[in-house]
Short mmCIF file of C-alpha atoms in Angstrom, two decimals:
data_model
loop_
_atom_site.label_atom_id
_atom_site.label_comp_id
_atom_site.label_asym_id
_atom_site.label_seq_id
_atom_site.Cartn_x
_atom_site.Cartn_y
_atom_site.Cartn_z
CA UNK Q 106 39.95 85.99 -152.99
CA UNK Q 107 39.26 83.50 -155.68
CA UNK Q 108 40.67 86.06 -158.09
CA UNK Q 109 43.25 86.35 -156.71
CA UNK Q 110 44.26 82.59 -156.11
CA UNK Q 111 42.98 81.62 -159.58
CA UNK Q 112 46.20 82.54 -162.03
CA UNK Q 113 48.16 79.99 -159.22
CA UNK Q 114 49.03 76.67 -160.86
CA UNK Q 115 46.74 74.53 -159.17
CA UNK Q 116 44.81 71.13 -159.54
CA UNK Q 117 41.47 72.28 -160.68
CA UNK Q 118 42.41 74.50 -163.09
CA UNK Q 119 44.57 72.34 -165.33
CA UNK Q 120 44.69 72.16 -168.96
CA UNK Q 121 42.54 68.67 -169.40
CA UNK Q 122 40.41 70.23 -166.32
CA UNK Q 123 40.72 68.60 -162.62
CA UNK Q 124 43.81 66.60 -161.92
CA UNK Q 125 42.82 65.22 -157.98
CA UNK Q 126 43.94 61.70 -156.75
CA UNK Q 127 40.75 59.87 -157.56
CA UNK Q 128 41.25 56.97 -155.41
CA UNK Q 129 41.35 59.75 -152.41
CA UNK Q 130 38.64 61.38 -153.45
CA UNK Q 131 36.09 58.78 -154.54
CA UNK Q 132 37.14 57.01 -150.88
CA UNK Q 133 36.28 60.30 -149.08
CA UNK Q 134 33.18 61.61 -151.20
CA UNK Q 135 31.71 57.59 -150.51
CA UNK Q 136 32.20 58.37 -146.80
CA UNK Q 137 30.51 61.97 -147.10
CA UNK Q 138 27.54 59.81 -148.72
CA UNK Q 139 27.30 57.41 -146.11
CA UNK Q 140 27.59 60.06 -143.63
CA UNK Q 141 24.64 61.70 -145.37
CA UNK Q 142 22.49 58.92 -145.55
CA UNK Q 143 23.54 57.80 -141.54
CA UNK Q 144 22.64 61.46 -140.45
CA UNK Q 145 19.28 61.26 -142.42
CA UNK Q 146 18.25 58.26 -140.38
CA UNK Q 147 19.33 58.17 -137.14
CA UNK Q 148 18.40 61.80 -136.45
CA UNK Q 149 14.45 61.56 -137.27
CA UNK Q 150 13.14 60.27 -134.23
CA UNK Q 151 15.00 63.31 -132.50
CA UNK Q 152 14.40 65.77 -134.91
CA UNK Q 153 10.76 65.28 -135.05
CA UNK Q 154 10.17 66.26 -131.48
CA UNK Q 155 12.91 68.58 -131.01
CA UNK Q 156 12.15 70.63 -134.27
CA UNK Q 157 8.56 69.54 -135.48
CA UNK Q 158 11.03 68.79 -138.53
CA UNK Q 159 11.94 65.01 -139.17
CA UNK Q 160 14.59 65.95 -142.03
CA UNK Q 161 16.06 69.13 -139.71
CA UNK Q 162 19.34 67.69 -139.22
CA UNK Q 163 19.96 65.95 -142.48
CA UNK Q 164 19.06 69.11 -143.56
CA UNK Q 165 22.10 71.29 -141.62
CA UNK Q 166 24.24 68.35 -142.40
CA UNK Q 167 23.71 68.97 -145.85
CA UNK Q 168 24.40 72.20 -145.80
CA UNK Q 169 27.81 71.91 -143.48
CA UNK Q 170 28.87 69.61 -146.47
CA UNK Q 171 28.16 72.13 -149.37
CA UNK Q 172 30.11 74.71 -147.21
CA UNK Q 173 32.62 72.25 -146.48
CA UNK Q 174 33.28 71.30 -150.19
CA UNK Q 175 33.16 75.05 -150.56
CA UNK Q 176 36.08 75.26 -148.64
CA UNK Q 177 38.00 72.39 -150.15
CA UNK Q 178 37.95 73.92 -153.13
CA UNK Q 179 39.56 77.20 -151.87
CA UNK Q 180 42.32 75.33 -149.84
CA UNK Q 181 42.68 73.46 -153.38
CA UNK Q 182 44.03 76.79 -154.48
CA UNK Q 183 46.54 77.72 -152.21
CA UNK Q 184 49.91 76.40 -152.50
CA UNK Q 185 51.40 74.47 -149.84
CA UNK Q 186 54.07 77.34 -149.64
CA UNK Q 187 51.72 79.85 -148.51
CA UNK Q 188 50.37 77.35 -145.59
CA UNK Q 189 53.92 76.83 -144.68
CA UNK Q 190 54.89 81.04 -144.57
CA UNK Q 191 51.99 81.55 -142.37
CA UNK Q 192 52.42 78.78 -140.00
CA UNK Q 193 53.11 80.99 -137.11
CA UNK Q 194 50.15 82.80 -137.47
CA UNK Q 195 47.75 79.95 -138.01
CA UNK Q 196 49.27 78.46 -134.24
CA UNK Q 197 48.39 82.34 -132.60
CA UNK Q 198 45.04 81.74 -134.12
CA UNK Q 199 44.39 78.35 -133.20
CA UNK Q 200 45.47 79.91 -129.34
CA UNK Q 201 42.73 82.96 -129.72
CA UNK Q 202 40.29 80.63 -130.69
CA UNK Q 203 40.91 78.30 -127.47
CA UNK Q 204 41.29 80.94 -125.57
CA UNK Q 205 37.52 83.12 -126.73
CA UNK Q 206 36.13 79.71 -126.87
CA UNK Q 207 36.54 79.76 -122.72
CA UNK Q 208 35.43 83.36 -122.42
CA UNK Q 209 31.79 83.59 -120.66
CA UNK Q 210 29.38 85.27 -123.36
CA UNK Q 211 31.31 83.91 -126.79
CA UNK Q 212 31.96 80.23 -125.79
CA UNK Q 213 28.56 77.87 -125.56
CA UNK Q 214 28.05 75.26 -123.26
CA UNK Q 215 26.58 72.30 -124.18
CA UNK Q 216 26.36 69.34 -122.00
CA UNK Q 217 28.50 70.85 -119.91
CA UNK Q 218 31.04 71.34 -121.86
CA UNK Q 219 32.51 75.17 -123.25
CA UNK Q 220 33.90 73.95 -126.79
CA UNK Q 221 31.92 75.70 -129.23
CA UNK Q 222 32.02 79.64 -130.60
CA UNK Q 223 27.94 80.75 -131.15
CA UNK Q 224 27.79 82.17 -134.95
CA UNK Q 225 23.69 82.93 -135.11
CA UNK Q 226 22.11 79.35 -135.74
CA UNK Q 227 25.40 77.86 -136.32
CA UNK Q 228 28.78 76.82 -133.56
CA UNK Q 229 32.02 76.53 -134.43
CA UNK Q 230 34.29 74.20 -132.51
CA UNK Q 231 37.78 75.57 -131.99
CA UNK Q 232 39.29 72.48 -131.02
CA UNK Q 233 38.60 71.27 -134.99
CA UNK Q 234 40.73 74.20 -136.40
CA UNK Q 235 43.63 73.96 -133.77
CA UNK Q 236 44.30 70.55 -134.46
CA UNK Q 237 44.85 70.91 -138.51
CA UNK Q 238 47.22 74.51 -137.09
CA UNK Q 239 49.06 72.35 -135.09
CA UNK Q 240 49.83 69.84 -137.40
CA UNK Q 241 50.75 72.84 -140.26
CA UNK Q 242 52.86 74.75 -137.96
CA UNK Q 243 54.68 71.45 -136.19
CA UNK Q 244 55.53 70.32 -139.64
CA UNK Q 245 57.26 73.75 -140.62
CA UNK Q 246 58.60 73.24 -137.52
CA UNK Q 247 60.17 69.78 -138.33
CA UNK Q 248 60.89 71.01 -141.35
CA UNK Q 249 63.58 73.97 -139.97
CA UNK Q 250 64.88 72.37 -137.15
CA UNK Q 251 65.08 68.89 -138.49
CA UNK Q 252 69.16 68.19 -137.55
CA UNK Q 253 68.36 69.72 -134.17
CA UNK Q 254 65.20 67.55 -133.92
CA UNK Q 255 66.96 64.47 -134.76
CA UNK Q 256 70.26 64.66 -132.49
CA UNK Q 257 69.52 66.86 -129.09
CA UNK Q 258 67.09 66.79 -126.93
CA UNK Q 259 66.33 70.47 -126.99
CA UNK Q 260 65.07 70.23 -130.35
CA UNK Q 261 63.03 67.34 -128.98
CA UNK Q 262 61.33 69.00 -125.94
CA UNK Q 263 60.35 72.35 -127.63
CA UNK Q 264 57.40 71.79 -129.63
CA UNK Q 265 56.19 70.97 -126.39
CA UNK Q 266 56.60 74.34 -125.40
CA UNK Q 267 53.67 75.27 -127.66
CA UNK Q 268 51.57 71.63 -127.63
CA UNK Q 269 51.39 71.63 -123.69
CA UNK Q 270 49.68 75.35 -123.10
CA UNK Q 271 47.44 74.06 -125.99
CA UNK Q 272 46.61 70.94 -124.60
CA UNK Q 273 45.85 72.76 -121.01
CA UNK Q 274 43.59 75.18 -123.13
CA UNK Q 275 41.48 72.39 -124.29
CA UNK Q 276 41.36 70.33 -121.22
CA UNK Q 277 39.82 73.45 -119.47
CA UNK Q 278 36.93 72.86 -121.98
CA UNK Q 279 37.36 69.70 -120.89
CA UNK Q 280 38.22 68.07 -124.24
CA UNK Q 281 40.40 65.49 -123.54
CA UNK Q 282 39.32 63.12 -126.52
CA UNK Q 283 40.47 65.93 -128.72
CA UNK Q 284 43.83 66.10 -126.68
CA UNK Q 285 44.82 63.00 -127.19
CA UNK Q 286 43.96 62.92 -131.05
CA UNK Q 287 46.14 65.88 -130.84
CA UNK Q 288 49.27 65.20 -129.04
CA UNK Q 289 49.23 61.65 -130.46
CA UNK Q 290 49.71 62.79 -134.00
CA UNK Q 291 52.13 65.44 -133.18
CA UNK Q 292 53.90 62.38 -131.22
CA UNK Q 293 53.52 60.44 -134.26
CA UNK Q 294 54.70 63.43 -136.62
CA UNK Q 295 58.02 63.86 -133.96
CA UNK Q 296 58.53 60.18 -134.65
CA UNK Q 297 58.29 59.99 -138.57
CA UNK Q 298 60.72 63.56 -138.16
CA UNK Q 299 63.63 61.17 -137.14
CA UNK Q 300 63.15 61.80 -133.12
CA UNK Q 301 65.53 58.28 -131.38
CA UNK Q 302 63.99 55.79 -129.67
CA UNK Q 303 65.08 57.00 -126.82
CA UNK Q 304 63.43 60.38 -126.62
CA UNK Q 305 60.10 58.82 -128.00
CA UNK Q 306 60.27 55.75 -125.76
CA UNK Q 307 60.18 58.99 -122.90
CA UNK Q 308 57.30 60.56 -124.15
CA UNK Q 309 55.22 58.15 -124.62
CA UNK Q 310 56.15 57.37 -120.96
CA UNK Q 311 55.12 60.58 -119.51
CA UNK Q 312 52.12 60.38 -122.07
CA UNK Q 313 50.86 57.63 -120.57
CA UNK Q 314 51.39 58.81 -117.20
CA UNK Q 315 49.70 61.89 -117.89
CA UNK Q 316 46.93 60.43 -119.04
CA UNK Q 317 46.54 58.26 -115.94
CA UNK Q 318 46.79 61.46 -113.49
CA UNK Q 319 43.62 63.04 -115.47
CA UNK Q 320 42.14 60.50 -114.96
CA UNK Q 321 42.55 59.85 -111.50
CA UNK Q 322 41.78 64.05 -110.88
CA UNK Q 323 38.63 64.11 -112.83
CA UNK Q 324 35.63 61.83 -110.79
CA UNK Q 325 33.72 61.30 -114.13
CA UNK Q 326 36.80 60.21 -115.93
CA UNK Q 327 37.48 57.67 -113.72
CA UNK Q 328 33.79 56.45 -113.25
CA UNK Q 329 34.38 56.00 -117.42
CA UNK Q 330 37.03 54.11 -117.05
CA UNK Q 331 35.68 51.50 -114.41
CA UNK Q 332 31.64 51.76 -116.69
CA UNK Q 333 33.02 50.54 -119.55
CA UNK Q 334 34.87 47.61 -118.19
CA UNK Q 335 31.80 45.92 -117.35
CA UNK Q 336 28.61 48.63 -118.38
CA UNK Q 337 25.91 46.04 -117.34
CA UNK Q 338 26.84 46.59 -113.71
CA UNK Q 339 25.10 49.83 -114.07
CA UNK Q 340 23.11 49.36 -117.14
CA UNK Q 341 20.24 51.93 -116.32
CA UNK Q 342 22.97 54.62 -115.02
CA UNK Q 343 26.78 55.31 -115.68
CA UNK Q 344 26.84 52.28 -118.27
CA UNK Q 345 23.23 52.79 -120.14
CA UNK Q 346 25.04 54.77 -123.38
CA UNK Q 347 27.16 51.83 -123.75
CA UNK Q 348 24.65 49.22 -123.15
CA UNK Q 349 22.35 50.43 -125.46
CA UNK Q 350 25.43 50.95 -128.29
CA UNK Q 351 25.79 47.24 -127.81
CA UNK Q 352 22.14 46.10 -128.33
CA UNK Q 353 22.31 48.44 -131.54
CA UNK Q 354 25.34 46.11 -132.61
CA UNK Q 355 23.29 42.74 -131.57
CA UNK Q 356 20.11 43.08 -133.25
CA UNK Q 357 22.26 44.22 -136.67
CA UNK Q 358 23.54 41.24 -136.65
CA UNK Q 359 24.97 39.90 -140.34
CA UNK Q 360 22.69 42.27 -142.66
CA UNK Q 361 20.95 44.96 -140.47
CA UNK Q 362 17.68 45.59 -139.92
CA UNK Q 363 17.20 47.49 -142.94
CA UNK Q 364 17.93 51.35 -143.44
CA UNK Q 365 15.96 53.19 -141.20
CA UNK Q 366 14.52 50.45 -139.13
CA UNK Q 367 16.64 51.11 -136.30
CA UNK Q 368 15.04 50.73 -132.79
CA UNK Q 369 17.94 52.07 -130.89
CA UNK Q 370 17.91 55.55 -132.51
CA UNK Q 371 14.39 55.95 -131.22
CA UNK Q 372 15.59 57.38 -127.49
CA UNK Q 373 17.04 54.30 -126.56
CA UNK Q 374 20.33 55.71 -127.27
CA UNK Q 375 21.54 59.08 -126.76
CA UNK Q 376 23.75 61.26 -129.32
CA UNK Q 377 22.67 58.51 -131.89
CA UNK Q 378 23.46 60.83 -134.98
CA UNK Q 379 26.85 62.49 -133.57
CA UNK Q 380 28.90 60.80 -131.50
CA UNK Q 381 27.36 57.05 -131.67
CA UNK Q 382 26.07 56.95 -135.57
CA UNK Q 383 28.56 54.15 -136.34
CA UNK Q 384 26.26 52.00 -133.42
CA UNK Q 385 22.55 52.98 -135.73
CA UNK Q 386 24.91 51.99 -138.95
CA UNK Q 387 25.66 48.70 -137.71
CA UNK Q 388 22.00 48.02 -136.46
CA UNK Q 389 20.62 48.96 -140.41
CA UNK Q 390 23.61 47.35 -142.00
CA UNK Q 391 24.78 44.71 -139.70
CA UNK Q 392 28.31 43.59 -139.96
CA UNK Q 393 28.11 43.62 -143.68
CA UNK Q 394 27.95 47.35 -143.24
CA UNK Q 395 29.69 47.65 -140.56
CA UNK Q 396 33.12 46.16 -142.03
CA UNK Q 397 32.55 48.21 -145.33
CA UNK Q 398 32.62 51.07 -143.47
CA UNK Q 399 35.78 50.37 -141.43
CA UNK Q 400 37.26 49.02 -144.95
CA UNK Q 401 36.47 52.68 -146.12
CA UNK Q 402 38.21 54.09 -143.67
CA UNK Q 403 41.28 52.09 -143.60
CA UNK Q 404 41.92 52.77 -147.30
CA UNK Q 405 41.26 56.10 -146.80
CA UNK Q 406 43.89 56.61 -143.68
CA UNK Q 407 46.18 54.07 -145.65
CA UNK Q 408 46.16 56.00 -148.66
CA UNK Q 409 47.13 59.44 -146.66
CA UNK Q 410 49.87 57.99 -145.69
CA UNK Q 411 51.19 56.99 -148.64
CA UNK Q 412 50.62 60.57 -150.16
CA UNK Q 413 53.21 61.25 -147.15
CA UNK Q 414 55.22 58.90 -148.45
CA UNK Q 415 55.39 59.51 -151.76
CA UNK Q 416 56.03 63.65 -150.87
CA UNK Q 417 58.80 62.82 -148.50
CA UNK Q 418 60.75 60.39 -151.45
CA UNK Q 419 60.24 63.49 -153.26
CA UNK Q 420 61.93 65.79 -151.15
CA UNK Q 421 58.97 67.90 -150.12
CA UNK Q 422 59.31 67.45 -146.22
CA UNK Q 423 56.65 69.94 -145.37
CA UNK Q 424 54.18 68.07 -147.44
CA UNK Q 425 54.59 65.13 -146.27
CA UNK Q 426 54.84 65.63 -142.65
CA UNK Q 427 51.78 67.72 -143.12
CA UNK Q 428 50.09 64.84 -144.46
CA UNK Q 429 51.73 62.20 -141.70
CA UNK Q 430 49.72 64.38 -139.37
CA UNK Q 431 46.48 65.20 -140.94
CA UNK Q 432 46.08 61.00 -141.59
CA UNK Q 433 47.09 60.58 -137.90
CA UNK Q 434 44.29 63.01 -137.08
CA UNK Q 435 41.59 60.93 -138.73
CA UNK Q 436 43.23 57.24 -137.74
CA UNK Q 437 43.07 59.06 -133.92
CA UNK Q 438 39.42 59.87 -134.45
CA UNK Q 439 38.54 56.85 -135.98
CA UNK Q 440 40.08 54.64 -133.64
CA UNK Q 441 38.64 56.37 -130.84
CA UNK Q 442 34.95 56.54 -131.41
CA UNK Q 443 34.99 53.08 -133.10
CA UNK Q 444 36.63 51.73 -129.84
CA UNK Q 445 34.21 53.73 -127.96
CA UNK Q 446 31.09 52.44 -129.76
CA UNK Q 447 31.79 48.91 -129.74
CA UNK Q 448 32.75 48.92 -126.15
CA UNK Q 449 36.98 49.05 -126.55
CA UNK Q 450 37.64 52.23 -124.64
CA UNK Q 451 36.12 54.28 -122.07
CA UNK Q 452 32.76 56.41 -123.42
CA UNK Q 453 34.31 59.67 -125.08
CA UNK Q 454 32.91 62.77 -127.12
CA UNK Q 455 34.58 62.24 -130.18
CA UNK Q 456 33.19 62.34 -133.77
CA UNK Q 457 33.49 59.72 -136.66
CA UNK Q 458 35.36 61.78 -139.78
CA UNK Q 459 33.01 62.05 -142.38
CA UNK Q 460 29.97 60.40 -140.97
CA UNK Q 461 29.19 62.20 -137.67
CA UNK Q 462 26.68 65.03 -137.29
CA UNK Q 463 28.84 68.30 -136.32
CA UNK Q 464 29.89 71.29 -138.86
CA UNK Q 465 33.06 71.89 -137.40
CA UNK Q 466 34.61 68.59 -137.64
CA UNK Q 467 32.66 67.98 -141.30
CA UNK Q 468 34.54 71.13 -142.67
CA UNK Q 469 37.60 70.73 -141.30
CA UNK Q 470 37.63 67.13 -142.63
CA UNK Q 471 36.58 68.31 -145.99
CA UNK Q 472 39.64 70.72 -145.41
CA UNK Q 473 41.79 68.14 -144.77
CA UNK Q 474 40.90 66.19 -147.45
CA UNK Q 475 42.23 69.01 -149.80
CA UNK Q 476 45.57 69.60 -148.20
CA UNK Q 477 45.96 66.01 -148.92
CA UNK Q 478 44.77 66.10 -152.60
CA UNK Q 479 47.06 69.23 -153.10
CA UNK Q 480 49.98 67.70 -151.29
CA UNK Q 481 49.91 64.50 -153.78
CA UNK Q 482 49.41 67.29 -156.76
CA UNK Q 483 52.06 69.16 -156.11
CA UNK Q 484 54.48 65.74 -155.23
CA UNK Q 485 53.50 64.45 -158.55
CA UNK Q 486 53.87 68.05 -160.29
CA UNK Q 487 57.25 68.65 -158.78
CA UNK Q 488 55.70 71.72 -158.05
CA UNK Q 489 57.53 72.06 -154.35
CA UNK Q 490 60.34 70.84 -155.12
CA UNK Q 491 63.46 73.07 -154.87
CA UNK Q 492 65.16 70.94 -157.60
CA UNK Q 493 62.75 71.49 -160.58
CA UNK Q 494 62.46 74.27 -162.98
CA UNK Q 495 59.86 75.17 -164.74
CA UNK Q 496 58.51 76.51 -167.86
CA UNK Q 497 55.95 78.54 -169.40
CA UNK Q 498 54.45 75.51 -170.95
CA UNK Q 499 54.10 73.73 -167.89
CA UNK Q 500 51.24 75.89 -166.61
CA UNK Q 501 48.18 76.38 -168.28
CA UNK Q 502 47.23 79.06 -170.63
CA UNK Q 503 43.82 80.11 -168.59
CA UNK Q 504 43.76 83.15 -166.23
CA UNK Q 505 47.30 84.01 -167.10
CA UNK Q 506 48.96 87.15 -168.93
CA UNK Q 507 48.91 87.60 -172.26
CA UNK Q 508 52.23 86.59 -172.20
CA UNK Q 509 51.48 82.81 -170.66
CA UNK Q 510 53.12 83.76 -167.35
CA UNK Q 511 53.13 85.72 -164.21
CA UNK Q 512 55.15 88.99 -164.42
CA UNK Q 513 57.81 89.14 -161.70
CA UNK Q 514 56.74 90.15 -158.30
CA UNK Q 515 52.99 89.58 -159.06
CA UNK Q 516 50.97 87.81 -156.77
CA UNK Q 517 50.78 84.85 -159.00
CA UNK Q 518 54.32 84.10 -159.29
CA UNK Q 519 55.28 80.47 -158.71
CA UNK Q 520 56.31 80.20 -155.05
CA UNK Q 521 58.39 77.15 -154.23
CA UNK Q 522 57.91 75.40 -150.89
CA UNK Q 523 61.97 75.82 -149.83
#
């Protein structure tokens, strides 16, 4: 496959060698780091008596990263046309995958939960990949019907037609923290696509009411809802993962306790290196830490959508609706279990981008990160843009005919995104 992908203009195979966004990647590779490090603490105390092992899940971590930088580099390859062509396909995939994920014998359960596909020692978690299809095949979308998305309402109301079945799929799971992250940043993406005020102003209307009618049908949703509003009514019960989140965020205090010190990762409180390793950070690091991490983020989400931006003044509307909804994805995420760790929203099953245990959402973040960093290539390349030609010299010399350029009809030929 890399073979065949290498004679492709592309950003690591240029003529002074790499050309990536640095400021992107050095913001994303510090996160990875921290995430590292995070895992490597707060999962001892568990991993010692689950495992015998005290480094077994900074271990797995580490090797969900190396196949998740693996995998960046192959999406670094492929041109945003070819993501765009298959867009279709990628949605009927992201379906099968909800849809095995539910099937007794394939799916896992965990917690009570069916979200993950069994490969040997390793899940997958379908609801990871469908989100990133969604957001590639809404943004062809967007990209086609754009007059009819802007001025009628049928145009509005039938990406629905595809986002609803998909949001049923994954509240059958149940998922709901991952169908909110998702229909929120395809509401977002509908918005930044030049949907009126009017038609938004309705969705997020029957959005929100939605969302309240889940909640009242769902008993442990709603005994979420009324925990976290005051989770010392029932510290020792409903409200003790919470609590205990809290204390981790008390004794922190300015500076931390020092990496590793942690009392709260010690089976005081549960999922401490998934779902509530942003709680152990701020007890090592204190605020200090705390804020720098946030900071990290922010720049990071911040600088996604600029690359958005930037692709959309350029005239390369699949890019940059693409990379509207991959930074809505992380903002989503981040917002979310931030909120939920430091007591904002209701307790949810949501990981931190970059830092939280889990291959499935480490990979596809590592994925994401290289749609991004090829979306900002190409925008700065002109390479999608229907306006530019170019010329042999452009490219460079390495992995190409003799004669400097594809032959016509090969499978490296240039392919424009329009």
């Amino acid at each position: 496959m890399l073979a065949w992908l290498r004679p492709y203009p592309s950003p690591l195979f240029g003529r002074r060698g790499p050309d990536l966004d640095f400021p992107m990647l050095a913001g994303c590779l510090a996160l990875l780091g921290l995430g590292l490090v995070m895992i490597s603490s707060a999962s001892t105390e568990v991993a010692a008596v689950n495992t015998g092992n005290v480094l077994y899940y900074m271990l797995r971590h580490l090797i969900y990263l190396v196949i998740g930088l693996g995998a960046a580099g192959v999406v670094l390859l492929i041109p945003l046309a070819t993501w765009q062509r298959f867009g279709g396909l990628l949605l009927l995939a992201a379906f099968g995958l909800l849809v095995l994920v539910l099937v007794p014998g394939i799916g896992r359960e965990v917690n009570g939960s069916m979200r993950w596909i069994g490969f040997g020692a390793f899940n997958v978690q379908p609801s990871e990949i469908a989100k990133v299809f969604v957001v590639v095949y809404l943004a062809g979308y967007l990209v086609r019907r754009q007059e009819e998305v802007r001025e009628s309402w049928a145009g509005f109301f039938k990406p629905f037609v595809v986002l609803l079945p998909m949001a049923g799929l994954l509240l059958l799971e149940p998922d709901f923290g991952a169908t909110v992250v998702m229909m929120g940043s395809a509401a977002a993406m509908l918005f930044l696509g030049g949907v009126g005020l009017l038609r938004f102003g309705l969705m997020v209307a029957l959005a929100v009411g939605a969302v309240f009618v889940l909640v009242q049908t769902q008993e442990y949703r709603l005994q979420r809802l009324i925990t976290f509003t005051d989770p010392w009514a029932d510290q020792f019960g409903s409200g003790y993962q919470l609590t205990q989140a809290l204390i981790a965020f008390g004794r922190g205090e300015w500076f931390g306790v020092g990496l590793g010190n942690s009392i709260q990762k010690q089976f005081y409180l549960p999922e401490a290196h998934t779902d509530f390793v942003f709680s152990v950070l701020a007890e090592e690091l204190g605020v200090v830490g705390a804020l720098s991490t946030v900071g990290l983020f922010v720049f990071v989400s911040v600088r996604a959508l600029y690359i958005g931006l930037w692709a959309e003044k350029a005239k390369q509307f699949f890019a940059a609706y693409v990379a509207y909804g991959l930074a809505f994805l992380w903002i989503g995420q981040f917002l979310i279990n931030i909120g939920v760790n430091v007591g904002l929203l209701p307790t949810k099953g949501l990981t931190l981008p970059f830092l939280s245990y889990g291959g499935s959402s480490l990979v596809i973040c590592c994925v994401s990160l290289a749609l991004l960093l090829r979306i900002e290539w190409e925008r700065r390349t002109q390479l999608g843009s229907e306006d530019v030609d170019f010329q042999e010299s452009d490219f460079p010399e390495a992995g190409f005919p003799e004669a400097g350029f594809p032959e016509a009809g090969s499978p490296a030929e240039v392919v424009h995104a329009r």
